[in-house]
Structures are given as C-alpha cells and as structure tokens.
PDB file of C-alpha atoms in Angstrom:
ATOM      1  CA  MET A 277       0.000   0.000   0.000  1.00 93.00           C
ATOM      2  CA  HIS A 278       1.260   3.533  -0.797  1.00 97.00           C
ATOM      3  CA  VAL A 279       1.393   5.490   2.464  1.00 98.00           C
ATOM      4  CA  LEU A 280       2.224   9.098   3.328  1.00 98.00           C
ATOM      5  CA  VAL A 281       3.349  10.039   6.849  1.00 98.00           C
ATOM      6  CA  THR A 282       3.082  13.686   7.871  1.00 97.00           C
ATOM      7  CA  GLY A 283       5.056  14.581  10.983  1.00 93.00           C
ATOM      8  CA  ALA A 284       7.618  11.933  10.046  1.00 94.00           C
ATOM      9  CA  THR A 285      10.389  13.692  11.983  1.00 92.00           C
ATOM     10  CA  GLY A 286       8.350  13.799  15.192  1.00 91.00           C
ATOM     11  CA  PHE A 287       8.198  11.361  18.067  1.00 93.00           C
ATOM     12  CA  VAL A 288       5.406   9.113  16.786  1.00 96.00           C
ATOM     13  CA  GLY A 289       6.283   9.523  13.114  1.00 96.00           C
ATOM     14  CA  SER A 290       9.910   8.509  13.639  1.00 95.00           C
ATOM     15  CA  HIS A 291       8.714   5.224  15.158  1.00 96.00           C
ATOM     16  CA  LEU A 292       5.920   4.685  12.636  1.00 97.00           C
ATOM     17  CA  VAL A 293       7.912   5.050   9.397  1.00 97.00           C
ATOM     18  CA  PRO A 294      10.245   2.054   9.966  1.00 97.00           C
ATOM     19  CA  ALA A 295       7.323  -0.046  11.228  1.00 97.00           C
ATOM     20  CA  LEU A 296       5.377   0.625   8.025  1.00 98.00           C
ATOM     21  CA  LEU A 297       8.417  -0.343   5.963  1.00 97.00           C
ATOM     22  CA  ALA A 298       8.814  -3.549   7.950  1.00 97.00           C
ATOM     23  CA  ALA A 299       5.157  -4.359   7.252  1.00 97.00           C
ATOM     24  CA  GLY A 300       5.859  -4.173   3.519  1.00 96.00           C
ATOM     25  CA  HIS A 301       4.284  -0.821   2.670  1.00 98.00           C
ATOM     26  CA  SER A 302       5.603   1.836   0.289  1.00 97.00           C
ATOM     27  CA  VAL A 303       6.301   4.850   2.493  1.00 98.00           C
ATOM     28  CA  ARG A 304       6.636   8.531   1.699  1.00 98.00           C
ATOM     29  CA  ALA A 305       7.574  11.035   4.414  1.00 98.00           C
ATOM     30  CA  LEU A 306       6.432  14.660   4.198  1.00 97.00           C
ATOM     31  CA  VAL A 307       8.961  17.013   5.781  1.00 95.00           C
ATOM     32  CA  ARG A 308       9.572  20.736   5.693  1.00 92.00           C
ATOM     33  CA  ASP A 309      13.362  20.532   5.405  1.00 92.00           C
ATOM     34  CA  PRO A 310      14.727  17.322   3.849  1.00 92.00           C
ATOM     35  CA  SER A 311      18.292  18.350   4.724  1.00 90.00           C
ATOM     36  CA  GLU A 312      17.435  17.746   8.388  1.00 88.00           C
ATOM     37  CA  TYR A 313      15.818  14.347   7.871  1.00 92.00           C
ATOM     38  CA  ALA A 314      17.745  11.091   7.555  1.00 92.00           C
ATOM     39  CA  PRO A 315      15.096   8.679   6.261  1.00 93.00           C
ATOM     40  CA  PRO A 316      15.361   4.912   6.606  1.00 94.00           C
ATOM     41  CA  ASP A 317      16.415   3.158   3.417  1.00 95.00           C
ATOM     42  CA  GLY A 318      13.540   2.853   0.996  1.00 95.00           C
ATOM     43  CA  VAL A 319      11.584   5.906   2.172  1.00 97.00           C
ATOM     44  CA  ASP A 320      10.546   8.463  -0.438  1.00 97.00           C
ATOM     45  CA  VAL A 321      10.859  12.031   0.883  1.00 97.00           C
ATOM     46  CA  ALA A 322       8.473  14.803  -0.146  1.00 97.00           C
ATOM     47  CA  THR A 323       8.946  18.451   0.797  1.00 96.00           C
ATOM     48  CA  GLY A 324       6.146  20.726   1.973  1.00 96.00           C
ATOM     49  CA  ASP A 325       4.591  22.638   4.854  1.00 95.00           C
ATOM     50  CA  LEU A 326       0.962  22.048   5.793  1.00 96.00           C
ATOM     51  CA  LEU A 327       0.667  25.720   6.753  1.00 94.00           C
ATOM     52  CA  ASP A 328       1.617  26.702   3.198  1.00 95.00           C
ATOM     53  CA  ALA A 329      -1.300  25.652   0.993  1.00 95.00           C
ATOM     54  CA  GLY A 330      -0.139  24.125  -2.264  1.00 93.00           C
ATOM     55  CA  SER A 331       3.425  23.470  -1.105  1.00 96.00           C
ATOM     56  CA  PHE A 332       2.811  19.818  -0.256  1.00 96.00           C
ATOM     57  CA  ASP A 333       0.154  18.731  -2.772  1.00 96.00           C
ATOM     58  CA  ALA A 334       2.603  16.722  -4.890  1.00 96.00           C
ATOM     59  CA  GLY A 335       3.413  14.596  -1.841  1.00 96.00           C
ATOM     60  CA  LEU A 336      -0.120  13.185  -1.910  1.00 97.00           C
ATOM     61  CA  ASP A 337       0.052  11.990  -5.523  1.00 96.00           C
ATOM     62  CA  GLY A 338      -0.584   8.255  -5.747  1.00 96.00           C
ATOM     63  CA  VAL A 339      -1.137   7.909  -1.970  1.00 97.00           C
ATOM     64  CA  ASP A 340      -3.704   5.394  -0.706  1.00 97.00           C
ATOM     65  CA  VAL A 341      -3.489   6.224   3.013  1.00 98.00           C
ATOM     66  CA  ALA A 342      -2.122   9.328   4.746  1.00 98.00           C
ATOM     67  CA  TYR A 343      -1.211   9.556   8.429  1.00 98.00           C
ATOM     68  CA  TYR A 344      -1.854  12.926  10.056  1.00 97.00           C
ATOM     69  CA  LEU A 345       0.611  13.291  12.949  1.00 96.00           C
ATOM     70  CA  VAL A 346       1.240  17.031  12.876  1.00 91.00           C
ATOM     71  CA  HIS A 347       0.597  19.651  15.511  1.00 79.00           C
ATOM     72  CA  SER A 348       2.072  23.076  16.176  1.00 62.00           C
ATOM     73  CA  MET A 349       2.357  23.101  19.972  1.00 53.00           C
ATOM     74  CA  ARG A 350       6.004  24.168  19.856  1.00 55.00           C
ATOM     75  CA  ALA A 351       5.190  27.137  17.636  1.00 50.00           C
ATOM     76  CA  GLY A 352       3.831  29.380  20.389  1.00 56.00           C
ATOM     77  CA  SER A 353       0.538  30.546  21.872  1.00 65.00           C
ATOM     78  CA  ASP A 354      -1.254  30.638  18.506  1.00 75.00           C
ATOM     79  CA  TYR A 355      -0.766  26.916  17.965  1.00 78.00           C
ATOM     80  CA  ALA A 356      -4.516  26.181  17.923  1.00 86.00           C
ATOM     81  CA  GLU A 357      -5.132  28.515  14.987  1.00 91.00           C
ATOM     82  CA  ARG A 358      -2.096  27.115  13.162  1.00 91.00           C
ATOM     83  CA  ASP A 359      -3.390  23.589  13.722  1.00 92.00           C
ATOM     84  CA  ARG A 360      -6.797  24.497  12.317  1.00 94.00           C
ATOM     85  CA  ARG A 361      -5.222  26.052   9.233  1.00 95.00           C
ATOM     86  CA  ALA A 362      -2.907  23.089   8.656  1.00 95.00           C
ATOM     87  CA  ALA A 363      -5.796  20.608   8.973  1.00 97.00           C
ATOM     88  CA  ARG A 364      -7.948  22.536   6.510  1.00 97.00           C
ATOM     89  CA  ASN A 365      -5.082  22.758   4.011  1.00 97.00           C
ATOM     90  CA  PHE A 366      -4.430  19.044   4.345  1.00 98.00           C
ATOM     91  CA  ARG A 367      -8.107  18.109   3.997  1.00 98.00           C
ATOM     92  CA  ARG A 368      -8.404  20.092   0.765  1.00 98.00           C
ATOM     93  CA  ALA A 369      -5.243  18.606  -0.721  1.00 98.00           C
ATOM     94  CA  ALA A 370      -6.156  15.047   0.288  1.00 98.00           C
ATOM     95  CA  ASP A 371      -9.595  15.407  -1.291  1.00 98.00           C
ATOM     96  CA  GLU A 372      -8.131  16.776  -4.513  1.00 97.00           C
ATOM     97  CA  ALA A 373      -5.543  13.972  -4.645  1.00 97.00           C
ATOM     98  CA  GLY A 374      -8.215  11.299  -4.171  1.00 97.00           C
ATOM     99  CA  VAL A 375      -6.690   9.839  -0.996  1.00 98.00           C
ATOM    100  CA  ASP A 376      -8.772   6.865   0.122  1.00 97.00           C
ATOM    101  CA  ARG A 377      -8.101   7.069   3.819  1.00 98.00           C
ATOM    102  CA  VAL A 378      -6.592   9.256   6.537  1.00 98.00           C
ATOM    103  CA  VAL A 379      -5.421   8.009   9.941  1.00 98.00           C
ATOM    104  CA  TYR A 380      -5.275  10.589  12.721  1.00 97.00           C
ATOM    105  CA  LEU A 381      -3.765  10.358  16.208  1.00 96.00           C
ATOM    106  CA  GLY A 382      -5.531  12.734  18.596  1.00 93.00           C
ATOM    107  CA  GLY A 383      -6.069  13.114  22.327  1.00 89.00           C
ATOM    108  CA  LEU A 384      -8.420  11.716  24.932  1.00 87.00           C
ATOM    109  CA  GLY A 385     -10.897  13.709  26.999  1.00 75.00           C
ATOM    110  CA  GLU A 386     -14.632  14.354  27.116  1.00 69.00           C
ATOM    111  CA  ASP A 387     -16.164  16.812  24.641  1.00 66.00           C
ATOM    112  CA  ASP A 388     -17.052  19.460  27.219  1.00 58.00           C
ATOM    113  CA  GLU A 389     -15.766  22.615  28.867  1.00 57.00           C
ATOM    114  CA  THR A 390     -13.244  20.677  30.983  1.00 60.00           C
ATOM    115  CA  LEU A 391     -10.973  20.084  27.986  1.00 65.00           C
ATOM    116  CA  SER A 392      -7.799  22.159  28.081  1.00 68.00           C
ATOM    117  CA  LYS A 393      -6.866  24.368  25.135  1.00 71.00           C
ATOM    118  CA  HIS A 394      -4.342  21.779  23.991  1.00 70.00           C
ATOM    119  CA  LEU A 395      -6.778  18.856  24.093  1.00 79.00           C
ATOM    120  CA  ARG A 396      -9.547  20.988  22.583  1.00 81.00           C
ATOM    121  CA  SER A 397      -7.220  21.817  19.688  1.00 84.00           C
ATOM    122  CA  ARG A 398      -6.547  18.130  19.059  1.00 87.00           C
ATOM    123  CA  ARG A 399     -10.312  17.498  18.958  1.00 90.00           C
ATOM    124  CA  GLU A 400     -10.879  20.448  16.603  1.00 93.00           C
ATOM    125  CA  VAL A 401      -8.363  18.986  14.171  1.00 94.00           C
ATOM    126  CA  GLU A 402     -10.224  15.687  14.332  1.00 95.00           C
ATOM    127  CA  PHE A 403     -13.511  17.425  13.460  1.00 95.00           C
ATOM    128  CA  ILE A 404     -11.901  19.288  10.542  1.00 97.00           C
ATOM    129  CA  LEU A 405     -10.369  16.123   9.126  1.00 97.00           C
ATOM    130  CA  ARG A 406     -13.664  14.285   9.522  1.00 96.00           C
ATOM    131  CA  ASP A 407     -15.265  16.526   6.885  1.00 96.00           C
ATOM    132  CA  GLY A 408     -12.993  15.199   4.114  1.00 97.00           C
ATOM    133  CA  GLU A 409     -14.180  12.941   1.304  1.00 97.00           C
ATOM    134  CA  TYR A 410     -11.793  10.180   2.422  1.00 97.00           C
ATOM    135  CA  ASP A 411     -12.475   7.657   5.198  1.00 97.00           C
ATOM    136  CA  LEU A 412     -11.038   8.817   8.524  1.00 98.00           C
ATOM    137  CA  THR A 413      -9.801   6.489  11.256  1.00 98.00           C
ATOM    138  CA  THR A 414      -9.088   8.245  14.547  1.00 97.00           C
ATOM    139  CA  PHE A 415      -7.083   7.042  17.519  1.00 97.00           C
ATOM    140  CA  ARG A 416      -7.247   8.936  20.792  1.00 96.00           C
ATOM    141  CA  ALA A 417      -4.469   8.502  23.333  1.00 95.00           C
ATOM    142  CA  ALA A 418      -3.204  10.116  26.536  1.00 93.00           C
ATOM    143  CA  ILE A 419       0.491  10.231  27.470  1.00 92.00           C
ATOM    144  CA  ILE A 420       2.631   8.108  25.162  1.00 95.00           C
ATOM    145  CA  ILE A 421       5.647   6.580  26.899  1.00 96.00           C
ATOM    146  CA  GLY A 422       8.817   6.459  24.849  1.00 94.00           C
ATOM    147  CA  ALA A 423      12.149   8.167  24.244  1.00 87.00           C
ATOM    148  CA  GLY A 424      11.440  11.452  22.470  1.00 86.00           C
ATOM    149  CA  SER A 425       7.991  11.982  24.004  1.00 88.00           C
ATOM    150  CA  ALA A 426       7.767  15.500  25.460  1.00 83.00           C
ATOM    151  CA  SER A 427       5.471  14.274  28.229  1.00 85.00           C
ATOM    152  CA  PHE A 428       7.749  11.403  29.231  1.00 89.00           C
ATOM    153  CA  ARG A 429      10.810  13.626  29.006  1.00 87.00           C
ATOM    154  CA  MET A 430       9.145  16.041  31.434  1.00 84.00           C
ATOM    155  CA  ILE A 431       8.268  13.201  33.827  1.00 87.00           C
ATOM    156  CA  ARG A 432      11.747  11.685  33.661  1.00 88.00           C
ATOM    157  CA  GLU A 433      13.559  14.958  34.265  1.00 85.00           C
ATOM    158  CA  LEU A 434      11.307  15.946  37.157  1.00 82.00           C
ATOM    159  CA  THR A 435      11.828  12.633  38.925  1.00 85.00           C
ATOM    160  CA  THR A 436      15.590  12.794  38.309  1.00 83.00           C
ATOM    161  CA  ARG A 437      16.095  16.362  39.469  1.00 80.00           C
ATOM    162  CA  LEU A 438      13.506  16.882  42.214  1.00 74.00           C
ATOM    163  CA  PRO A 439      13.389  14.511  45.208  1.00 80.00           C
ATOM    164  CA  VAL A 440      10.601  16.708  46.630  1.00 76.00           C
ATOM    165  CA  MET A 441       7.865  18.141  44.390  1.00 75.00           C
ATOM    166  CA  LEU A 442       5.286  20.768  45.221  1.00 70.00           C
ATOM    167  CA  THR A 443       2.413  20.086  42.855  1.00 73.00           C
ATOM    168  CA  PRO A 444      -1.123  21.343  42.198  1.00 70.00           C
ATOM    169  CA  ARG A 445      -4.227  19.195  42.539  1.00 71.00           C
ATOM    170  CA  TRP A 446      -3.766  17.729  39.049  1.00 71.00           C
ATOM    171  CA  VAL A 447      -1.283  15.290  40.538  1.00 80.00           C
ATOM    172  CA  ARG A 448      -4.318  13.225  41.607  1.00 85.00           C
ATOM    173  CA  THR A 449      -5.893  13.221  38.111  1.00 87.00           C
ATOM    174  CA  ASP A 450      -6.317   9.861  36.394  1.00 91.00           C
ATOM    175  CA  CYS A 451      -4.317   9.181  33.253  1.00 92.00           C
ATOM    176  CA  HIS A 452      -4.110   6.215  30.899  1.00 96.00           C
ATOM    177  CA  PRO A 453      -0.512   6.002  29.593  1.00 96.00           C
ATOM    178  CA  ILE A 454       0.373   3.846  26.605  1.00 97.00           C
ATOM    179  CA  ALA A 455       3.683   2.583  25.208  1.00 97.00           C
ATOM    180  CA  ILE A 456       4.867   3.974  21.872  1.00 97.00           C
ATOM    181  CA  ASP A 457       5.252   0.439  20.500  1.00 97.00           C
ATOM    182  CA  ASP A 458       1.561  -0.210  21.201  1.00 98.00           C
ATOM    183  CA  VAL A 459       0.531   3.039  19.506  1.00 98.00           C
ATOM    184  CA  VAL A 460       2.537   2.097  16.427  1.00 98.00           C
ATOM    185  CA  SER A 461       0.971  -1.376  16.387  1.00 98.00           C
ATOM    186  CA  TYR A 462      -2.487   0.206  16.279  1.00 98.00           C
ATOM    187  CA  LEU A 463      -1.485   2.688  13.586  1.00 98.00           C
ATOM    188  CA  VAL A 464       0.000  -0.006  11.357  1.00 98.00           C
ATOM    189  CA  GLY A 465      -2.808  -2.464  12.083  1.00 97.00           C
ATOM    190  CA  VAL A 466      -5.506  -0.324  10.463  1.00 96.00           C
ATOM    191  CA  LEU A 467      -3.987  -0.912   7.029  1.00 96.00           C
ATOM    192  CA  ASP A 468      -4.982  -4.579   7.206  1.00 94.00           C
ATOM    193  CA  ALA A 469      -8.447  -3.819   8.571  1.00 95.00           C
ATOM    194  CA  PRO A 470     -10.640  -1.926   6.068  1.00 93.00           C
ATOM    195  CA  GLU A 471     -13.577  -2.250   8.463  1.00 96.00           C
ATOM    196  CA  THR A 472     -11.871   0.290  10.740  1.00 96.00           C
ATOM    197  CA  ALA A 473     -12.525   3.085   8.223  1.00 93.00           C
ATOM    198  CA  ASP A 474     -14.588   5.950   9.687  1.00 94.00           C
ATOM    199  CA  GLU A 475     -14.161   4.528  13.189  1.00 96.00           C
ATOM    200  CA  THR A 476     -12.757   6.113  16.351  1.00 97.00           C
ATOM    201  CA  TYR A 477     -10.735   4.110  18.868  1.00 98.00           C
ATOM    202  CA  GLU A 478      -9.569   5.077  22.335  1.00 97.00           C
ATOM    203  CA  ILE A 479      -6.297   3.378  23.201  1.00 98.00           C
ATOM    204  CA  GLY A 480      -4.360   2.951  26.442  1.00 97.00           C
ATOM    205  CA  GLY A 481      -2.137   0.580  28.346  1.00 96.00           C
ATOM    206  CA  PRO A 482      -3.233  -1.990  30.938  1.00 97.00           C
ATOM    207  CA  GLU A 483      -3.128   0.461  33.873  1.00 96.00           C
ATOM    208  CA  VAL A 484      -4.883   3.686  34.798  1.00 96.00           C
ATOM    209  CA  LEU A 485      -2.603   5.732  37.057  1.00 95.00           C
ATOM    210  CA  THR A 486      -2.683   9.127  38.710  1.00 92.00           C
ATOM    211  CA  TYR A 487       0.123  11.492  37.765  1.00 88.00           C
ATOM    212  CA  ALA A 488       1.515  11.041  41.272  1.00 89.00           C
ATOM    213  CA  GLU A 489       1.702   7.278  40.695  1.00 93.00           C
ATOM    214  CA  ILE A 490       3.366   7.855  37.308  1.00 93.00           C
ATOM    215  CA  LEU A 491       6.017  10.097  38.873  1.00 90.00           C
ATOM    216  CA  LYS A 492       6.676   7.666  41.723  1.00 92.00           C
ATOM    217  CA  GLN A 493       6.908   4.570  39.524  1.00 94.00           C
ATOM    218  CA  THR A 494       9.212   6.381  37.102  1.00 94.00           C
ATOM    219  CA  GLY A 495      11.489   7.401  39.969  1.00 92.00           C
ATOM    220  CA  ARG A 496      11.741   3.795  41.136  1.00 93.00           C
ATOM    221  CA  LEU A 497      12.482   2.524  37.634  1.00 93.00           C
ATOM    222  CA  ILE A 498      15.106   5.183  36.946  1.00 91.00           C
ATOM    223  CA  GLY A 499      16.773   4.335  40.251  1.00 89.00           C
ATOM    224  CA  THR A 500      16.487   7.720  41.937  1.00 84.00           C
ATOM    225  CA  GLY A 501      13.732   6.491  44.219  1.00 84.00           C
ATOM    226  CA  GLU A 502      10.193   7.720  44.670  1.00 85.00           C
ATOM    227  CA  PRO A 503       9.944  11.491  44.839  1.00 82.00           C
ATOM    228  CA  THR A 504       8.080  13.010  47.758  1.00 85.00           C
ATOM    229  CA  ILE A 505       4.998  14.689  46.292  1.00 82.00           C
ATOM    230  CA  VAL A 506       3.278  17.479  48.226  1.00 79.00           C
ATOM    231  CA  PRO A 507       0.018  18.696  46.628  1.00 75.00           C
ATOM    232  CA  ILE A 508      -0.537  22.441  47.108  1.00 75.00           C
ATOM    233  CA  PRO A 509      -4.163  23.474  46.389  1.00 70.00           C
ATOM    234  CA  VAL A 510      -3.237  27.088  45.559  1.00 64.00           C
ATOM    235  CA  LEU A 511      -0.588  26.125  42.994  1.00 63.00           C
ATOM    236  CA  THR A 512      -2.231  26.781  39.626  1.00 65.00           C
ATOM    237  CA  PRO A 513      -1.457  25.007  36.348  1.00 62.00           C
ATOM    238  CA  LYS A 514      -0.029  28.301  35.033  1.00 66.00           C
ATOM    239  CA  LEU A 515       2.471  28.550  37.891  1.00 67.00           C
ATOM    240  CA  SER A 516       3.220  24.825  37.542  1.00 69.00           C
ATOM    241  CA  ALA A 517       4.052  25.308  33.869  1.00 68.00           C
ATOM    242  CA  TYR A 518       6.594  28.022  34.696  1.00 69.00           C
ATOM    243  CA  TRP A 519       8.080  25.781  37.377  1.00 68.00           C
ATOM    244  CA  VAL A 520       8.359  22.802  35.006  1.00 72.00           C
ATOM    245  CA  ALA A 521       9.954  24.995  32.347  1.00 69.00           C
ATOM    246  CA  LEU A 522      12.572  26.113  34.893  1.00 70.00           C
ATOM    247  CA  MET A 523      13.281  22.633  36.250  1.00 72.00           C
ATOM    248  CA  THR A 524      13.386  20.639  32.974  1.00 75.00           C
ATOM    249  CA  ASP A 525      14.743  21.006  29.448  1.00 78.00           C
ATOM    250  CA  VAL A 526      11.229  20.872  27.969  1.00 71.00           C
ATOM    251  CA  PRO A 527      10.560  24.206  26.193  1.00 68.00           C
ATOM    252  CA  SER A 528       8.019  26.405  27.951  1.00 66.00           C
ATOM    253  CA  SER A 529       5.931  26.521  24.747  1.00 65.00           C
ATOM    254  CA  VAL A 530       5.446  22.755  25.165  1.00 70.00           C
ATOM    255  CA  ALA A 531       5.331  22.572  28.977  1.00 67.00           C
ATOM    256  CA  ARG A 532       2.506  25.109  29.335  1.00 68.00           C
ATOM    257  CA  PRO A 533      -0.145  23.363  27.190  1.00 65.00           C
ATOM    258  CA  LEU A 534       0.840  19.951  28.526  1.00 71.00           C
ATOM    259  CA  ILE A 535       0.535  21.070  32.149  1.00 71.00           C
ATOM    260  CA  HIS A 536      -2.821  22.741  31.505  1.00 68.00           C
ATOM    261  CA  GLY A 537      -4.029  19.447  30.018  1.00 68.00           C
ATOM    262  CA  LEU A 538      -3.188  17.515  33.170  1.00 71.00           C
ATOM    263  CA  LYS A 539      -6.274  18.771  34.992  1.00 74.00           C
ATOM    264  CA  THR A 540      -8.469  16.758  32.600  1.00 79.00           C
ATOM    265  CA  PRO A 541      -8.950  13.018  33.359  1.00 85.00           C
ATOM    266  CA  VAL A 542      -7.872  11.088  30.278  1.00 89.00           C
ATOM    267  CA  VAL A 543      -8.969   7.471  30.573  1.00 92.00           C
ATOM    268  CA  ALA A 544      -9.600   5.397  27.456  1.00 94.00           C
ATOM    269  CA  ASP A 545     -12.532   3.112  26.861  1.00 95.00           C
ATOM    270  CA  THR A 546     -10.366   0.471  25.180  1.00 96.00           C
ATOM    271  CA  GLU A 547     -13.048  -2.161  24.566  1.00 96.00           C
ATOM    272  CA  ALA A 548     -13.510  -1.422  20.853  1.00 97.00           C
ATOM    273  CA  ALA A 549      -9.779  -1.220  20.160  1.00 97.00           C
ATOM    274  CA  GLN A 550      -9.020  -4.440  21.997  1.00 96.00           C
ATOM    275  CA  ALA A 551     -11.809  -6.246  20.144  1.00 96.00           C
ATOM    276  CA  GLN A 552     -10.555  -5.061  16.760  1.00 96.00           C
ATOM    277  CA  PHE A 553      -6.751  -5.216  17.088  1.00 96.00           C
ATOM    278  CA  ALA A 554      -4.447  -7.959  18.323  1.00 93.00           C
ATOM    279  CA  VAL A 555      -2.290  -5.645  20.421  1.00 96.00           C
ATOM    280  CA  ALA A 556      -1.093  -7.001  23.777  1.00 94.00           C
ATOM    281  CA  PRO A 557      -0.876  -3.922  26.050  1.00 95.00           C
ATOM    282  CA  THR A 558       2.580  -3.148  27.402  1.00 97.00           C
ATOM    283  CA  SER A 559       2.712  -2.468  31.145  1.00 97.00           C
ATOM    284  CA  PHE A 560       3.715   0.996  32.291  1.00 97.00           C
ATOM    285  CA  ALA A 561       6.880  -0.363  33.905  1.00 96.00           C
ATOM    286  CA  ASP A 562       7.956  -2.163  30.735  1.00 97.00           C
ATOM    287  CA  ALA A 563       7.172   0.921  28.627  1.00 97.00           C
ATOM    288  CA  VAL A 564       9.398   3.035  30.866  1.00 96.00           C
ATOM    289  CA  ARG A 565      12.197   0.448  30.772  1.00 95.00           C
ATOM    290  CA  LEU A 566      12.059   0.394  26.973  1.00 95.00           C
ATOM    291  CA  ALA A 567      12.148   4.195  26.818  1.00 94.00           C
ATOM    292  CA  LEU A 568      15.129   4.338  29.163  1.00 91.00           C
ATOM    293  CA  SER A 569      16.989   1.719  27.118  1.00 89.00           C
ATOM    294  CA  GLU A 570      17.134   3.955  24.057  1.00 78.00           C
ATOM    295  CA  PRO A 571      20.364   5.979  23.772  1.00 63.00           C
ATOM    296  CA  ARG A 572      20.079   9.492  25.168  1.00 47.00           C
ATOM    297  CA  SER A 573      21.528  10.895  21.920  1.00 36.00           C
ATOM    298  CA  ARG A 574      18.614   9.370  19.999  1.00 43.00           C
ATOM    299  CA  ASP A 575      16.171  10.760  22.547  1.00 41.00           C
ATOM    300  CA  ALA A 576      17.640  14.243  22.241  1.00 40.00           C
ATOM    301  CA  ALA A 577      17.632  14.098  18.460  1.00 41.00           C
ATOM    302  CA  ARG A 578      13.988  13.096  18.376  1.00 42.00           C
ATOM    303  CA  ALA A 579      13.036  15.808  20.827  1.00 42.00           C
ATOM    304  CA  ALA A 580      14.836  18.433  18.775  1.00 39.00           C
ATOM    305  CA  ALA A 581      13.242  17.191  15.559  1.00 41.00           C
ATOM    306  CA  ALA A 582       9.749  17.051  17.007  1.00 39.00           C
ATOM    307  CA  THR A 583       8.911  20.628  16.028  1.00 37.00           C
ATOM    308  CA  GLY A 584       5.951  20.208  13.726  1.00 41.00           C
ATOM    309  CA  GLY A 585       5.435  16.582  14.673  1.00 45.00           C
ATOM    310  CA  ALA A 586       3.270  14.876  17.246  1.00 47.00           C
ATOM    311  CA  SER A 587       5.261  14.666  20.449  1.00 42.00           C
ATOM    312  CA  ARG A 588       2.888  13.870  23.242  1.00 48.00           C
TER     313      ARG A 588
END
C-alpha cells in the first residue's frame, strides 16, 4: 500500500515510518526541510509545509493512506489557529488527490468545557479532518511513553532532578498512559483492517494511574527512588508550567499546554480497540524500561526534531 506520513520527523512519526516499511508498505515522508531528515532506506521524501497551501500537494500523488501526525504546539501561543489552518489545508489537498483514507492520532478527553486548550485543539483537528471525502480512522491517546515523548521527558527529568515536588491538585488526576510500540501497532494495524474506516478508537495501556503514581513509579524505575509529592491546592497550572519549564529542558511553549491538560482526566474506553486489534498492552513499567533503554543521543535528536510533529 502507498502510504504518506506527515510529521515523520516527530516522536510518533519517527517510530511509525520504519514499522510501516517492515510491514511491507511503500512509504513517503512529508517534511519541511529534507536536509534535516535522515530517512530509513527505501523511504521516499516529499517536501512541503501544511501551513503553506499548495506546497505539499505533490506529496499526496498516488497515496492510498495518509497519516496525520502534525501539531504546532512548539510554535507558540497561537498553535490552535495554526493547527486548524494546517488541517484545513491538508483536507483540501487530500480530497483533490483522491486519498482513500486518513489516519489521525488525537487526544483523549470528554467533549465538554473541561478540555484544556491543547486537548480541545486536538479534537478540533479531528472534526476538521472528519469533513474530508476520504475515510477517517481516529485514535485517541493520553500520554505516550517512549524516548522522544515531550510528556515522558518532562516526567523523567522531574523525577531525576527533584526529590521533593510541590504540585497542584492535578497530581491526583487519572491518566491512561500507553507505550509507543503499542501506539505504532495500532497505527500499522488499520492498514490490514478496512472495516476500521470511519471509526474512532480510544487506546491505552493496561493500567490507569494518577500522575503522582506515574512520577513515583518512574522514579523507582530510573533508580532515583520515589519522589516526595506534596500537593498544594493554591498552585495553579499556570504557575506549575513556569516551574516545570525552569526545572526541565522541555521548552516552555510545550510545557505550558501539557501542564494545563493535566487537569483533565484522560482514561480510554479500550473495549472497541481491543476487540478489533491484536495488540497485547505493554505495562507501564515495561514501557518506561524500553524508553530508558534507548540511547540518550537518539532521545535528544527526536526531541529536537519534534517541532511540527506529534510529540505527546
């Protein structure tokens, strides 16, 4: 099958491209600057920017399925408007190219006022893509555990650097983390399952954990020990974001929307996904061990390249 991956240089895209090749698909990667992308052997590279209408249309020629893995969170406070514009440009180009199917990776959370700006933006992109003439398959996930994930990088650095953490109430919020290998298995699996067209699947690992439990387990697995977590009711997400930006290497443009999203419970109803796909969920501990086993240089490279690619 002829497949296009947008966001190929990002966290999820950099894992997905080699997996698609291994599954026997013809893969094209859409990137803004090919001089900064070292594709796996056999990958066709197309140049274009989804924010620049018309610049990427040729990349969709002859494509059966396109993966939409792009978001603009690193671009600044106007990322939601940029994401809307990119999605509309992509939808138009995909329709004109006659793409049969689009696969989108979005975020969990209920469709109500409790969604943060970041999660609301991910849902808006989903709605925009849904209006295309192609079939859309949507996956919704919470924190993805793997080297190169901005969320996991933030968790790892906090547990490494801070034996005592003063946190807001979001530390008690439920989250449903998932391993990057499991996400990729779902994304690749849809290509062999035409019945998944126009369906939405919520995906997660075998455990639902609070953020406090995630921080403590990560500390144990890293070897620094469990951090002492002290919830402070008056500590707002805004102040927390500034604190995280100071205490970790995660850019503030990424830390702020991620922190604001932590107040929203993100728990997947995985029944439909588990019934459809033969994916054995990876435990949180094993996902963390796998992420820690990847060389730090690879992690840093992925994090630096994630601008313009899905990085959650």
